[in-house]
């Protein structure tokens, strides 16, 4: 499908037989290929620019050691910096608070928010042996609360019973109160989404945040949305404060550039990835794997 970055750089450096330090001209030529590879992987332009500038700083003047080719050297510098930006360590959801730990799940409609909420519940229940309660705060789409209930049945995780007419902040408070009374460890609050970020949505999510003081606010974003993902992540982070990101549809054809963009723009860690529609299609995010995929 795509040429790998190593192949492309091999072509660039093919004429460069001599050893010695990488010159600015060689590096510039190589970085042109890097820039194309990142743009093809759907990394946002502003992020590509910063990335390339940083790699240039690191690469120019580097001695090419005998055992590697100039192309291999640049690929290594690019790869190392990519992992650096993506976050060197894997990070899990934090449950390090007094139970019931409230976790707010936010994101646009269609990002995979409700499915991801159920997957997370399933994982916390089975892996961490936690007692988990889920509640849907989406009162705009009548089917949304029912969707979470059905997914909850699949995951064998209870959902808060629906009280018709109740608004999101009140549902969230009721969920926490029930969880407290019934000894739950974690409460997952699935908020409403919209097709685009809008003021009303942000106000609603901010009001819920103020009411429950979540321990984690996880932004769910579709890995296939590429450039758009950056704006969405930025706006959610500015308005409601995101503590981590879950990327969905990492099983799709995309090359995962959204991961780099979102991490670089918000500085928030990507914690989890969705790799399918099934309940167990959830994995911890590994920066090195996405780095490989971005570079092709
Ligand atoms: P919401 O509107 O954000 O709550 O989105 P949903 O949870 O309803 O998900 C929308 C669609 O995306 C559903 O058909 C899900 O099964 C699907 N989906 C969610 N996460 C993933 C994923 O990681 N991979 C794939 N292939 N599909 C997913």
PDB file of C-alpha atoms and ligand atoms in Angstrom:
ATOM      1  CA  UNK A   1       0.000   0.000   0.000  1.00  0.00           C
ATOM      2  CA  UNK A   2       2.559   2.569   1.150  1.00  0.00           C
ATOM      3  CA  UNK A   3       6.332   2.480   0.740  1.00  0.00           C
ATOM      4  CA  UNK A   4       7.989   2.236   4.107  1.00  0.00           C
ATOM      5  CA  UNK A   5       9.962   5.218   5.272  1.00  0.00           C
ATOM      6  CA  UNK A   6      13.161   3.152   5.229  1.00  0.00           C
ATOM      7  CA  UNK A   7      12.641   2.364   1.537  1.00  0.00           C
ATOM      8  CA  UNK A   8      12.023   5.987   0.699  1.00  0.00           C
ATOM      9  CA  UNK A   9      15.015   7.204   2.609  1.00  0.00           C
ATOM     10  CA  UNK A  10      17.093   4.462   1.049  1.00  0.00           C
ATOM     11  CA  UNK A  11      16.328   6.116  -2.287  1.00  0.00           C
ATOM     12  CA  UNK A  12      17.164   9.582  -0.981  1.00  0.00           C
ATOM     13  CA  UNK A  13      20.455   8.487   0.477  1.00  0.00           C
ATOM     14  CA  UNK A  14      21.283   6.083  -2.309  1.00  0.00           C
ATOM     15  CA  UNK A  15      23.697   8.545  -3.867  1.00  0.00           C
ATOM     16  CA  UNK A  16      25.303   9.313  -0.566  1.00  0.00           C
ATOM     17  CA  UNK A  17      28.090   6.771  -0.389  1.00  0.00           C
ATOM     18  CA  UNK A  18      30.547   8.559   1.769  1.00  0.00           C
ATOM     19  CA  UNK A  19      30.478   8.366   5.521  1.00  0.00           C
ATOM     20  CA  UNK A  20      30.780  11.319   7.867  1.00  0.00           C
ATOM     21  CA  UNK A  21      28.359  13.720   9.423  1.00  0.00           C
ATOM     22  CA  UNK A  22      24.812  14.154   8.087  1.00  0.00           C
ATOM     23  CA  UNK A  23      24.747  17.460   6.260  1.00  0.00           C
ATOM     24  CA  UNK A  24      21.855  19.886   6.431  1.00  0.00           C
ATOM     25  CA  UNK A  25      21.131  19.293   2.752  1.00  0.00           C
ATOM     26  CA  UNK A  26      20.945  15.507   3.153  1.00  0.00           C
ATOM     27  CA  UNK A  27      18.758  15.829   6.204  1.00  0.00           C
ATOM     28  CA  UNK A  28      16.426  18.287   4.477  1.00  0.00           C
ATOM     29  CA  UNK A  29      16.018  15.911   1.606  1.00  0.00           C
ATOM     30  CA  UNK A  30      15.302  13.018   3.932  1.00  0.00           C
ATOM     31  CA  UNK A  31      12.872  15.062   5.963  1.00  0.00           C
ATOM     32  CA  UNK A  32      10.870  15.820   2.859  1.00  0.00           C
ATOM     33  CA  UNK A  33      10.098  12.093   2.747  1.00  0.00           C
ATOM     34  CA  UNK A  34       9.356  12.037   6.451  1.00  0.00           C
ATOM     35  CA  UNK A  35       6.939  14.915   6.021  1.00  0.00           C
ATOM     36  CA  UNK A  36       5.115  13.063   3.232  1.00  0.00           C
ATOM     37  CA  UNK A  37       4.949   9.860   5.281  1.00  0.00           C
ATOM     38  CA  UNK A  38       3.427  11.725   8.242  1.00  0.00           C
ATOM     39  CA  UNK A  39       0.920  13.580   6.090  1.00  0.00           C
ATOM     40  CA  UNK A  40      -0.084  10.317   4.421  1.00  0.00           C
ATOM     41  CA  UNK A  41      -0.640   8.870   7.877  1.00  0.00           C
ATOM     42  CA  UNK A  42      -3.074  11.774   8.452  1.00  0.00           C
ATOM     43  CA  UNK A  43      -1.006  13.619  11.046  1.00  0.00           C
ATOM     44  CA  UNK A  44      -2.131  17.254  11.367  1.00  0.00           C
ATOM     45  CA  UNK A  45       0.002  19.731   9.415  1.00  0.00           C
ATOM     46  CA  UNK A  46       0.975  21.854  12.431  1.00  0.00           C
ATOM     47  CA  UNK A  47       2.137  18.730  14.243  1.00  0.00           C
ATOM     48  CA  UNK A  48       4.115  17.549  11.200  1.00  0.00           C
ATOM     49  CA  UNK A  49       5.943  20.887  11.020  1.00  0.00           C
ATOM     50  CA  UNK A  50       7.006  20.841  14.659  1.00  0.00           C
ATOM     51  CA  UNK A  51       7.965  17.205  14.425  1.00  0.00           C
ATOM     52  CA  UNK A  52      10.135  17.659  11.358  1.00  0.00           C
ATOM     53  CA  UNK A  53      11.847  20.726  12.825  1.00  0.00           C
ATOM     54  CA  UNK A  54      12.753  18.797  15.967  1.00  0.00           C
ATOM     55  CA  UNK A  55      14.089  15.818  14.035  1.00  0.00           C
ATOM     56  CA  UNK A  56      16.195  18.159  11.909  1.00  0.00           C
ATOM     57  CA  UNK A  57      17.735  19.652  15.014  1.00  0.00           C
ATOM     58  CA  UNK A  58      18.676  16.194  16.222  1.00  0.00           C
ATOM     59  CA  UNK A  59      19.897  14.826  12.892  1.00  0.00           C
ATOM     60  CA  UNK A  60      22.080  17.536  11.342  1.00  0.00           C
ATOM     61  CA  UNK A  61      25.723  16.988  12.155  1.00  0.00           C
ATOM     62  CA  UNK A  62      25.240  13.469  13.509  1.00  0.00           C
ATOM     63  CA  UNK A  63      28.112  11.180  12.624  1.00  0.00           C
ATOM     64  CA  UNK A  64      26.991   8.204  10.577  1.00  0.00           C
ATOM     65  CA  UNK A  65      28.497   5.219  12.306  1.00  0.00           C
ATOM     66  CA  UNK A  66      30.006   2.499  10.194  1.00  0.00           C
ATOM     67  CA  UNK A  67      27.445  -0.202  10.946  1.00  0.00           C
ATOM     68  CA  UNK A  68      24.391   1.697   9.702  1.00  0.00           C
ATOM     69  CA  UNK A  69      23.431   3.580   6.577  1.00  0.00           C
ATOM     70  CA  UNK A  70      22.463   7.273   6.683  1.00  0.00           C
ATOM     71  CA  UNK A  71      18.895   6.219   5.885  1.00  0.00           C
ATOM     72  CA  UNK A  72      18.798   3.820   8.828  1.00  0.00           C
ATOM     73  CA  UNK A  73      20.126   6.556  11.062  1.00  0.00           C
ATOM     74  CA  UNK A  74      17.466   9.047  10.087  1.00  0.00           C
ATOM     75  CA  UNK A  75      14.764   6.400  10.428  1.00  0.00           C
ATOM     76  CA  UNK A  76      16.011   5.677  13.940  1.00  0.00           C
ATOM     77  CA  UNK A  77      15.990   9.351  14.924  1.00  0.00           C
ATOM     78  CA  UNK A  78      12.486   9.745  13.484  1.00  0.00           C
ATOM     79  CA  UNK A  79      11.244   6.603  15.198  1.00  0.00           C
ATOM     80  CA  UNK A  80      12.733   7.540  18.572  1.00  0.00           C
ATOM     81  CA  UNK A  81      11.255  11.011  18.427  1.00  0.00           C
ATOM     82  CA  UNK A  82       7.892   9.613  17.399  1.00  0.00           C
ATOM     83  CA  UNK A  83       7.809   7.339  20.422  1.00  0.00           C
ATOM     84  CA  UNK A  84       8.942  10.234  22.586  1.00  0.00           C
ATOM     85  CA  UNK A  85       6.024  12.392  21.439  1.00  0.00           C
ATOM     86  CA  UNK A  86       3.525   9.518  21.643  1.00  0.00           C
ATOM     87  CA  UNK A  87       4.553   8.917  25.241  1.00  0.00           C
ATOM     88  CA  UNK A  88       7.272   6.471  26.116  1.00  0.00           C
ATOM     89  CA  UNK A  89       5.355   4.668  28.822  1.00  0.00           C
ATOM     90  CA  UNK A  90       2.045   2.869  28.520  1.00  0.00           C
ATOM     91  CA  UNK A  91      -0.535   4.332  30.875  1.00  0.00           C
ATOM     92  CA  UNK A  92      -3.610   2.641  32.263  1.00  0.00           C
ATOM     93  CA  UNK A  93      -6.808   4.231  33.495  1.00  0.00           C
ATOM     94  CA  UNK A  94      -6.213   5.422  37.020  1.00  0.00           C
ATOM     95  CA  UNK A  95      -8.521   3.996  39.678  1.00  0.00           C
ATOM     96  CA  UNK A  96      -6.415   5.359  42.465  1.00  0.00           C
ATOM     97  CA  UNK A  97      -9.144   7.155  44.429  1.00  0.00           C
ATOM     98  CA  UNK A  98     -11.763   6.389  47.034  1.00  0.00           C
ATOM     99  CA  UNK A  99     -14.536   4.207  45.589  1.00  0.00           C
ATOM    100  CA  UNK A 100     -16.821   4.653  43.821  1.00  0.00           C
ATOM    101  CA  UNK A 101     -14.349   6.176  41.335  1.00  0.00           C
ATOM    102  CA  UNK A 102     -16.231   8.338  38.813  1.00  0.00           C
ATOM    103  CA  UNK A 103     -14.969   8.157  35.234  1.00  0.00           C
ATOM    104  CA  UNK A 104     -16.460  10.469  32.643  1.00  0.00           C
ATOM    105  CA  UNK A 105     -16.463   9.289  29.025  1.00  0.00           C
ATOM    106  CA  UNK A 106     -16.720  12.130  26.486  1.00  0.00           C
ATOM    107  CA  UNK A 107     -16.504  12.489  22.716  1.00  0.00           C
ATOM    108  CA  UNK A 108     -18.429  13.102  19.542  1.00  0.00           C
ATOM    109  CA  UNK A 109     -21.403  11.049  18.465  1.00  0.00           C
ATOM    110  CA  UNK A 110     -20.282   8.053  16.454  1.00  0.00           C
ATOM    111  CA  UNK A 111     -16.772   8.073  17.902  1.00  0.00           C
ATOM    112  CA  UNK A 112     -17.489   4.763  19.617  1.00  0.00           C
ATOM    113  CA  UNK A 113     -18.166   6.235  23.041  1.00  0.00           C
ATOM    114  CA  UNK A 114     -20.953   3.939  24.199  1.00  0.00           C
ATOM    115  CA  UNK A 115     -19.293   0.790  22.883  1.00  0.00           C
ATOM    116  CA  UNK A 116     -16.032   1.844  24.532  1.00  0.00           C
ATOM    117  CA  UNK A 117     -17.778   2.505  27.848  1.00  0.00           C
ATOM    118  CA  UNK A 118     -19.075  -1.064  27.850  1.00  0.00           C
ATOM    119  CA  UNK A 119     -15.699  -2.468  26.789  1.00  0.00           C
ATOM    120  CA  UNK A 120     -13.961  -0.615  29.603  1.00  0.00           C
ATOM    121  CA  UNK A 121     -16.541  -1.887  32.088  1.00  0.00           C
ATOM    122  CA  UNK A 122     -15.997  -5.416  30.815  1.00  0.00           C
ATOM    123  CA  UNK A 123     -12.239  -5.103  31.205  1.00  0.00           C
ATOM    124  CA  UNK A 124     -12.369  -3.561  34.674  1.00  0.00           C
ATOM    125  CA  UNK A 125     -14.727  -6.274  35.815  1.00  0.00           C
ATOM    126  CA  UNK A 126     -12.768  -9.184  34.373  1.00  0.00           C
ATOM    127  CA  UNK A 127      -9.168  -8.025  34.670  1.00  0.00           C
ATOM    128  CA  UNK A 128      -9.239  -5.789  37.700  1.00  0.00           C
ATOM    129  CA  UNK A 129     -12.099  -7.636  39.426  1.00  0.00           C
ATOM    130  CA  UNK A 130     -13.876  -4.337  40.009  1.00  0.00           C
ATOM    131  CA  UNK A 131     -17.558  -3.886  40.684  1.00  0.00           C
ATOM    132  CA  UNK A 132     -18.614  -1.490  37.924  1.00  0.00           C
ATOM    133  CA  UNK A 133     -21.801   0.497  37.341  1.00  0.00           C
ATOM    134  CA  UNK A 134     -22.520   2.236  34.030  1.00  0.00           C
ATOM    135  CA  UNK A 135     -24.920   5.099  33.401  1.00  0.00           C
ATOM    136  CA  UNK A 136     -25.906   6.805  30.167  1.00  0.00           C
ATOM    137  CA  UNK A 137     -26.304  10.564  30.442  1.00  0.00           C
ATOM    138  CA  UNK A 138     -27.473  10.856  26.842  1.00  0.00           C
ATOM    139  CA  UNK A 139     -31.043  12.101  27.104  1.00  0.00           C
ATOM    140  CA  UNK A 140     -31.126  13.549  23.581  1.00  0.00           C
ATOM    141  CA  UNK A 141     -31.105  10.285  21.690  1.00  0.00           C
ATOM    142  CA  UNK A 142     -33.840   8.066  23.139  1.00  0.00           C
ATOM    143  CA  UNK A 143     -32.040   4.943  21.947  1.00  0.00           C
ATOM    144  CA  UNK A 144     -28.768   5.832  23.657  1.00  0.00           C
ATOM    145  CA  UNK A 145     -29.710   4.737  27.155  1.00  0.00           C
ATOM    146  CA  UNK A 146     -31.178   1.535  25.785  1.00  0.00           C
ATOM    147  CA  UNK A 147     -27.999   0.916  23.757  1.00  0.00           C
ATOM    148  CA  UNK A 148     -25.868   1.077  26.892  1.00  0.00           C
ATOM    149  CA  UNK A 149     -28.260  -1.245  28.710  1.00  0.00           C
ATOM    150  CA  UNK A 150     -28.025  -3.837  25.910  1.00  0.00           C
ATOM    151  CA  UNK A 151     -24.217  -3.571  25.837  1.00  0.00           C
ATOM    152  CA  UNK A 152     -24.231  -3.868  29.619  1.00  0.00           C
ATOM    153  CA  UNK A 153     -26.059  -7.161  29.315  1.00  0.00           C
ATOM    154  CA  UNK A 154     -23.392  -8.405  26.914  1.00  0.00           C
ATOM    155  CA  UNK A 155     -20.654  -7.295  29.255  1.00  0.00           C
ATOM    156  CA  UNK A 156     -22.564  -8.559  32.277  1.00  0.00           C
ATOM    157  CA  UNK A 157     -22.174  -5.163  33.892  1.00  0.00           C
ATOM    158  CA  UNK A 158     -25.223  -3.412  35.390  1.00  0.00           C
ATOM    159  CA  UNK A 159     -26.511  -0.080  34.110  1.00  0.00           C
ATOM    160  CA  UNK A 160     -28.321   2.498  36.165  1.00  0.00           C
ATOM    161  CA  UNK A 161     -32.081   2.109  35.649  1.00  0.00           C
ATOM    162  CA  UNK A 162     -33.519   4.897  33.506  1.00  0.00           C
ATOM    163  CA  UNK A 163     -35.815   7.475  35.098  1.00  0.00           C
ATOM    164  CA  UNK A 164     -37.714   9.140  32.248  1.00  0.00           C
ATOM    165  CA  UNK A 165     -37.295  12.908  32.045  1.00  0.00           C
ATOM    166  CA  UNK A 166     -34.208  13.085  34.266  1.00  0.00           C
ATOM    167  CA  UNK A 167     -31.441  15.422  33.088  1.00  0.00           C
ATOM    168  CA  UNK A 168     -27.728  14.506  32.751  1.00  0.00           C
ATOM    169  CA  UNK A 169     -26.455  16.150  35.950  1.00  0.00           C
ATOM    170  CA  UNK A 170     -29.171  14.479  38.005  1.00  0.00           C
ATOM    171  CA  UNK A 171     -28.564  11.100  36.397  1.00  0.00           C
ATOM    172  CA  UNK A 172     -24.849  11.417  37.168  1.00  0.00           C
ATOM    173  CA  UNK A 173     -25.521  12.274  40.803  1.00  0.00           C
ATOM    174  CA  UNK A 174     -28.001   9.424  41.124  1.00  0.00           C
ATOM    175  CA  UNK A 175     -25.452   7.017  39.618  1.00  0.00           C
ATOM    176  CA  UNK A 176     -22.845   8.009  42.185  1.00  0.00           C
ATOM    177  CA  UNK A 177     -25.298   7.790  45.021  1.00  0.00           C
ATOM    178  CA  UNK A 178     -26.467   4.318  43.976  1.00  0.00           C
ATOM    179  CA  UNK A 179     -22.876   3.225  43.587  1.00  0.00           C
ATOM    180  CA  UNK A 180     -22.025   4.479  47.050  1.00  0.00           C
ATOM    181  CA  UNK A 181     -24.980   2.722  48.629  1.00  0.00           C
ATOM    182  CA  UNK A 182     -24.386  -0.534  46.795  1.00  0.00           C
ATOM    183  CA  UNK A 183     -20.630  -0.713  47.216  1.00  0.00           C
ATOM    184  CA  UNK A 184     -19.485  -0.240  43.610  1.00  0.00           C
ATOM    185  CA  UNK A 185     -15.795   0.425  42.889  1.00  0.00           C
ATOM    186  CA  UNK A 186     -16.168   2.371  39.642  1.00  0.00           C
ATOM    187  CA  UNK A 187     -18.913   4.382  37.936  1.00  0.00           C
ATOM    188  CA  UNK A 188     -18.609   4.912  34.178  1.00  0.00           C
ATOM    189  CA  UNK A 189     -20.637   7.888  32.953  1.00  0.00           C
ATOM    190  CA  UNK A 190     -21.316   7.825  29.214  1.00  0.00           C
ATOM    191  CA  UNK A 191     -22.099  11.398  28.175  1.00  0.00           C
ATOM    192  CA  UNK A 192     -24.097  12.521  25.145  1.00  0.00           C
ATOM    193  CA  UNK A 193     -22.251  13.278  21.919  1.00  0.00           C
ATOM    194  CA  UNK A 194     -22.959  15.531  18.970  1.00  0.00           C
ATOM    195  CA  UNK A 195     -21.859  15.334  15.377  1.00  0.00           C
ATOM    196  CA  UNK A 196     -19.654  18.397  15.973  1.00  0.00           C
ATOM    197  CA  UNK A 197     -18.360  20.133  19.041  1.00  0.00           C
ATOM    198  CA  UNK A 198     -20.900  22.771  20.055  1.00  0.00           C
ATOM    199  CA  UNK A 199     -21.397  25.115  22.954  1.00  0.00           C
ATOM    200  CA  UNK A 200     -24.426  23.334  24.336  1.00  0.00           C
ATOM    201  CA  UNK A 201     -22.583  20.027  24.462  1.00  0.00           C
ATOM    202  CA  UNK A 202     -19.606  21.579  26.227  1.00  0.00           C
ATOM    203  CA  UNK A 203     -21.827  23.244  28.790  1.00  0.00           C
ATOM    204  CA  UNK A 204     -23.620  20.006  29.471  1.00  0.00           C
ATOM    205  CA  UNK A 205     -20.431  18.004  29.900  1.00  0.00           C
ATOM    206  CA  UNK A 206     -18.860  20.747  32.049  1.00  0.00           C
ATOM    207  CA  UNK A 207     -21.922  20.768  34.308  1.00  0.00           C
ATOM    208  CA  UNK A 208     -21.674  17.006  34.787  1.00  0.00           C
ATOM    209  CA  UNK A 209     -17.962  17.324  35.503  1.00  0.00           C
ATOM    210  CA  UNK A 210     -18.646  19.961  38.166  1.00  0.00           C
ATOM    211  CA  UNK A 211     -21.338  17.778  39.736  1.00  0.00           C
ATOM    212  CA  UNK A 212     -19.317  14.558  40.021  1.00  0.00           C
ATOM    213  CA  UNK A 213     -15.671  15.690  40.005  1.00  0.00           C
ATOM    214  CA  UNK A 214     -14.477  12.752  37.860  1.00  0.00           C
ATOM    215  CA  UNK A 215     -11.223  11.022  38.665  1.00  0.00           C
ATOM    216  CA  UNK A 216     -10.642  10.464  34.949  1.00  0.00           C
ATOM    217  CA  UNK A 217     -12.190  12.185  31.938  1.00  0.00           C
ATOM    218  CA  UNK A 218     -11.540   9.958  28.975  1.00  0.00           C
ATOM    219  CA  UNK A 219     -11.949  11.386  25.486  1.00  0.00           C
ATOM    220  CA  UNK A 220     -13.030   8.781  22.956  1.00  0.00           C
ATOM    221  CA  UNK A 221     -11.924   9.630  19.410  1.00  0.00           C
ATOM    222  CA  UNK A 222     -12.062   7.796  16.113  1.00  0.00           C
ATOM    223  CA  UNK A 223      -8.576   7.028  14.799  1.00  0.00           C
ATOM    224  CA  UNK A 224      -9.863   7.329  11.257  1.00  0.00           C
ATOM    225  CA  UNK A 225     -10.872  10.978  11.595  1.00  0.00           C
ATOM    226  CA  UNK A 226      -7.308  12.183  11.162  1.00  0.00           C
ATOM    227  CA  UNK A 227      -6.971  15.945  11.143  1.00  0.00           C
ATOM    228  CA  UNK A 228     -10.391  16.600  12.676  1.00  0.00           C
ATOM    229  CA  UNK A 229      -9.449  14.651  15.753  1.00  0.00           C
ATOM    230  CA  UNK A 230      -7.022  17.389  16.736  1.00  0.00           C
ATOM    231  CA  UNK A 231      -9.640  20.125  16.936  1.00  0.00           C
ATOM    232  CA  UNK A 232     -12.031  17.876  18.799  1.00  0.00           C
ATOM    233  CA  UNK A 233      -9.375  16.890  21.321  1.00  0.00           C
ATOM    234  CA  UNK A 234      -8.275  20.474  21.794  1.00  0.00           C
ATOM    235  CA  UNK A 235     -11.765  21.774  22.399  1.00  0.00           C
ATOM    236  CA  UNK A 236     -12.741  19.029  24.828  1.00  0.00           C
ATOM    237  CA  UNK A 237      -9.500  19.490  26.700  1.00  0.00           C
ATOM    238  CA  UNK A 238      -9.890  23.262  26.949  1.00  0.00           C
ATOM    239  CA  UNK A 239     -13.514  23.156  28.007  1.00  0.00           C
ATOM    240  CA  UNK A 240     -13.819  20.095  30.225  1.00  0.00           C
ATOM    241  CA  UNK A 241     -10.248  18.990  30.891  1.00  0.00           C
ATOM    242  CA  UNK A 242      -9.297  15.584  29.522  1.00  0.00           C
ATOM    243  CA  UNK A 243      -7.065  13.215  31.527  1.00  0.00           C
ATOM    244  CA  UNK A 244      -6.643  10.570  28.848  1.00  0.00           C
ATOM    245  CA  UNK A 245      -7.618   9.522  25.361  1.00  0.00           C
ATOM    246  CA  UNK A 246      -9.081   6.325  23.969  1.00  0.00           C
ATOM    247  CA  UNK A 247      -8.625   5.847  20.222  1.00  0.00           C
ATOM    248  CA  UNK A 248     -11.208   3.676  18.507  1.00  0.00           C
ATOM    249  CA  UNK A 249     -11.187   1.841  15.165  1.00  0.00           C
ATOM    250  CA  UNK A 250      -7.483   1.190  15.358  1.00  0.00           C
ATOM    251  CA  UNK A 251      -8.426  -2.064  13.609  1.00  0.00           C
ATOM    252  CA  UNK A 252      -9.350   0.000  10.519  1.00  0.00           C
ATOM    253  CA  UNK A 253      -7.229   0.915   7.530  1.00  0.00           C
ATOM    254  CA  UNK A 254      -5.920   4.207   8.903  1.00  0.00           C
ATOM    255  CA  UNK A 255      -2.306   4.621   9.862  1.00  0.00           C
ATOM    256  CA  UNK A 256      -2.944   6.142  13.243  1.00  0.00           C
ATOM    257  CA  UNK A 257      -1.719   9.675  12.612  1.00  0.00           C
ATOM    258  CA  UNK A 258      -4.527  10.959  14.831  1.00  0.00           C
ATOM    259  CA  UNK A 259      -2.723   9.428  17.799  1.00  0.00           C
ATOM    260  CA  UNK A 260       0.336  11.584  17.213  1.00  0.00           C
ATOM    261  CA  UNK A 261      -1.723  14.708  16.546  1.00  0.00           C
ATOM    262  CA  UNK A 262      -3.886  14.398  19.627  1.00  0.00           C
ATOM    263  CA  UNK A 263      -1.031  13.577  21.936  1.00  0.00           C
ATOM    264  CA  UNK A 264       1.128  16.397  20.574  1.00  0.00           C
ATOM    265  CA  UNK A 265      -1.636  19.007  20.734  1.00  0.00           C
ATOM    266  CA  UNK A 266      -3.169  18.158  24.119  1.00  0.00           C
ATOM    267  CA  UNK A 267      -0.209  16.545  25.859  1.00  0.00           C
ATOM    268  CA  UNK A 268      -2.720  14.039  27.258  1.00  0.00           C
ATOM    269  CA  UNK A 269      -1.767  10.375  27.217  1.00  0.00           C
ATOM    270  CA  UNK A 270      -3.460   7.904  24.940  1.00  0.00           C
ATOM    271  CA  UNK A 271      -4.388   5.149  27.329  1.00  0.00           C
ATOM    272  CA  UNK A 272      -6.538   2.667  25.458  1.00  0.00           C
ATOM    273  CA  UNK A 273      -7.306   1.632  21.910  1.00  0.00           C
ATOM    274  CA  UNK A 274     -10.387   0.007  20.422  1.00  0.00           C
ATOM    275  CA  UNK A 275      -9.592  -2.709  17.906  1.00  0.00           C
ATOM    276  CA  UNK A 276     -13.018  -4.040  16.934  1.00  0.00           C
ATOM    277  CA  UNK A 277     -16.673  -4.145  17.821  1.00  0.00           C
ATOM    278  CA  UNK A 278     -16.572  -7.036  20.283  1.00  0.00           C
ATOM    279  CA  UNK A 279     -16.561  -6.564  24.030  1.00  0.00           C
ATOM    280  CA  UNK A 280     -12.964  -7.723  24.419  1.00  0.00           C
ATOM    281  CA  UNK A 281     -11.627  -5.631  21.500  1.00  0.00           C
ATOM    282  CA  UNK A 282      -9.866  -3.178  23.791  1.00  0.00           C
ATOM    283  CA  UNK A 283      -6.128  -2.916  24.355  1.00  0.00           C
ATOM    284  CA  UNK A 284      -3.607  -0.852  26.248  1.00  0.00           C
ATOM    285  CA  UNK A 285      -1.957   1.731  23.979  1.00  0.00           C
ATOM    286  CA  UNK A 286       1.615   0.893  22.979  1.00  0.00           C
ATOM    287  CA  UNK A 287       3.464   3.913  21.510  1.00  0.00           C
ATOM    288  CA  UNK A 288       6.026   1.789  19.637  1.00  0.00           C
ATOM    289  CA  UNK A 289       3.357  -0.147  17.750  1.00  0.00           C
ATOM    290  CA  UNK A 290       1.587   2.988  16.551  1.00  0.00           C
ATOM    291  CA  UNK A 291       4.956   4.532  15.659  1.00  0.00           C
ATOM    292  CA  UNK A 292       5.678   1.589  13.358  1.00  0.00           C
ATOM    293  CA  UNK A 293       2.316   1.930  11.759  1.00  0.00           C
ATOM    294  CA  UNK A 294       2.633   5.672  11.216  1.00  0.00           C
ATOM    295  CA  UNK A 295       5.996   5.247   9.515  1.00  0.00           C
ATOM    296  CA  UNK A 296       4.680   2.372   7.387  1.00  0.00           C
TER     297      UNK A 296
HETATM  298  P1  LIG B   1     -21.136   6.647  20.029  1.00  0.00           P
HETATM  299  O1  LIG B   1     -22.176   7.364  19.213  1.00  0.00           O
HETATM  300  O2  LIG B   1     -19.887   7.462  20.158  1.00  0.00           O
HETATM  301  O3  LIG B   1     -21.624   6.162  21.344  1.00  0.00           O
HETATM  302  O4  LIG B   1     -20.690   5.392  19.156  1.00  0.00           O
HETATM  303  P2  LIG B   1     -21.052   3.853  19.312  1.00  0.00           P
HETATM  304  O5  LIG B   1     -20.490   3.291  20.559  1.00  0.00           O
HETATM  305  O6  LIG B   1     -22.523   3.677  19.095  1.00  0.00           O
HETATM  306  O7  LIG B   1     -20.225   3.224  18.112  1.00  0.00           O
HETATM  307  C1  LIG B   1     -20.525   3.483  16.758  1.00  0.00           C
HETATM  308  C2  LIG B   1     -20.129   2.262  15.938  1.00  0.00           C
HETATM  309  O8  LIG B   1     -18.725   2.084  15.966  1.00  0.00           O
HETATM  310  C3  LIG B   1     -20.722   0.957  16.437  1.00  0.00           C
HETATM  311  O9  LIG B   1     -21.163   0.207  15.339  1.00  0.00           O
HETATM  312  C4  LIG B   1     -19.556   0.276  17.122  1.00  0.00           C
HETATM  313  O10 LIG B   1     -19.659  -1.122  17.121  1.00  0.00           O
HETATM  314  C5  LIG B   1     -18.400   0.750  16.293  1.00  0.00           C
HETATM  315  N1  LIG B   1     -17.112   0.740  17.022  1.00  0.00           N
HETATM  316  C6  LIG B   1     -16.814   1.270  18.223  1.00  0.00           C
HETATM  317  N2  LIG B   1     -15.514   1.091  18.546  1.00  0.00           N
HETATM  318  C7  LIG B   1     -14.968   0.394  17.519  1.00  0.00           C
HETATM  319  C8  LIG B   1     -13.637  -0.105  17.246  1.00  0.00           C
HETATM  320  O11 LIG B   1     -12.682   0.040  18.012  1.00  0.00           O
HETATM  321  N3  LIG B   1     -13.473  -0.765  16.060  1.00  0.00           N
HETATM  322  C9  LIG B   1     -14.511  -0.960  15.171  1.00  0.00           C
HETATM  323  N4  LIG B   1     -14.240  -1.602  14.043  1.00  0.00           N
HETATM  324  N5  LIG B   1     -15.747  -0.482  15.396  1.00  0.00           N
HETATM  325  C10 LIG B   1     -15.988   0.169  16.548  1.00  0.00           C
END
